[in-house]
């Protein structure tokens, strides 16, 4: 029943999109402006984005409107997980680590700076993902001392190939 309809939906989506997709840019939720972050702190609250149920993650883009160019990790989960409060040391629960999270790093060298902002795109990720409910969840972690200005909350997007 429902599983067959989802499989048909995924197949039609793959045919119509020729297998590729890209999300719109999403603002990272829950970031406190004018707050001092430390390396290893959760950078915002959890996010949830609609994705195909099965796909291969190809790339991630991070739009840094504050031109800080500080490395970040994003921890992806394919199910519900316990979040860490924004601006607190990221501390995944053991039960959540057993849910097989995936981590993607955006290094300082991935950023291209412009006048007052920067963009980083990491490509060639080739990470198979299976999201049974069609939702990819995650949380960002900073690897430096961010201090985001008001109006400069960063954005991100992902792209992939539908399986």
mmCIF file of C-alpha atoms in Angstrom, residues 9-10 13 21-24 26 47-57 76-78 129-137 156-160 162:
data_model
loop_
_atom_site.group_PDB
_atom_site.id
_atom_site.type_symbol
_atom_site.label_atom_id
_atom_site.label_comp_id
_atom_site.label_asym_id
_atom_site.label_seq_id
_atom_site.Cartn_x
_atom_site.Cartn_y
_atom_site.Cartn_z
ATOM 1 C CA UNK A 9 6.549 8.732 -5.984
ATOM 2 C CA UNK A 10 10.335 8.378 -5.649
ATOM 3 C CA UNK A 13 10.521 12.217 -8.878
ATOM 4 C CA UNK A 21 17.849 17.707 -6.684
ATOM 5 C CA UNK A 22 18.946 20.811 -4.825
ATOM 6 C CA UNK A 23 17.244 22.308 -1.809
ATOM 7 C CA UNK A 24 16.601 26.016 -1.517
ATOM 8 C CA UNK A 26 17.697 27.514 4.503
ATOM 9 C CA UNK A 47 16.902 21.806 11.471
ATOM 10 C CA UNK A 48 14.639 19.559 9.441
ATOM 11 C CA UNK A 49 14.423 19.683 5.650
ATOM 12 C CA UNK A 50 12.345 17.715 3.167
ATOM 13 C CA UNK A 51 14.451 15.397 1.023
ATOM 14 C CA UNK A 52 13.926 12.289 -1.103
ATOM 15 C CA UNK A 53 13.661 9.121 0.988
ATOM 16 C CA UNK A 54 16.824 7.666 -0.564
ATOM 17 C CA UNK A 55 19.538 9.803 -2.085
ATOM 18 C CA UNK A 56 23.271 10.323 -2.321
ATOM 19 C CA UNK A 57 24.420 13.612 -0.843
ATOM 20 C CA UNK A 76 23.050 14.843 9.836
ATOM 21 C CA UNK A 77 20.508 12.423 11.262
ATOM 22 C CA UNK A 78 17.902 10.499 9.280
ATOM 23 C CA UNK A 129 21.404 8.689 2.871
ATOM 24 C CA UNK A 130 18.140 6.952 3.697
ATOM 25 C CA UNK A 131 15.443 9.088 5.306
ATOM 26 C CA UNK A 132 12.375 6.872 5.816
ATOM 27 C CA UNK A 133 10.076 9.831 6.537
ATOM 28 C CA UNK A 134 11.557 12.080 3.817
ATOM 29 C CA UNK A 135 13.124 14.441 6.367
ATOM 30 C CA UNK A 136 16.800 15.087 6.959
ATOM 31 C CA UNK A 137 17.556 16.483 10.390
ATOM 32 C CA UNK A 156 22.897 26.479 3.738
ATOM 33 C CA UNK A 157 21.645 24.150 1.019
ATOM 34 C CA UNK A 158 22.374 20.606 -0.084
ATOM 35 C CA UNK A 159 22.259 18.824 -3.401
ATOM 36 C CA UNK A 160 22.166 15.177 -4.267
ATOM 37 C CA UNK A 162 17.857 10.532 -5.924
#
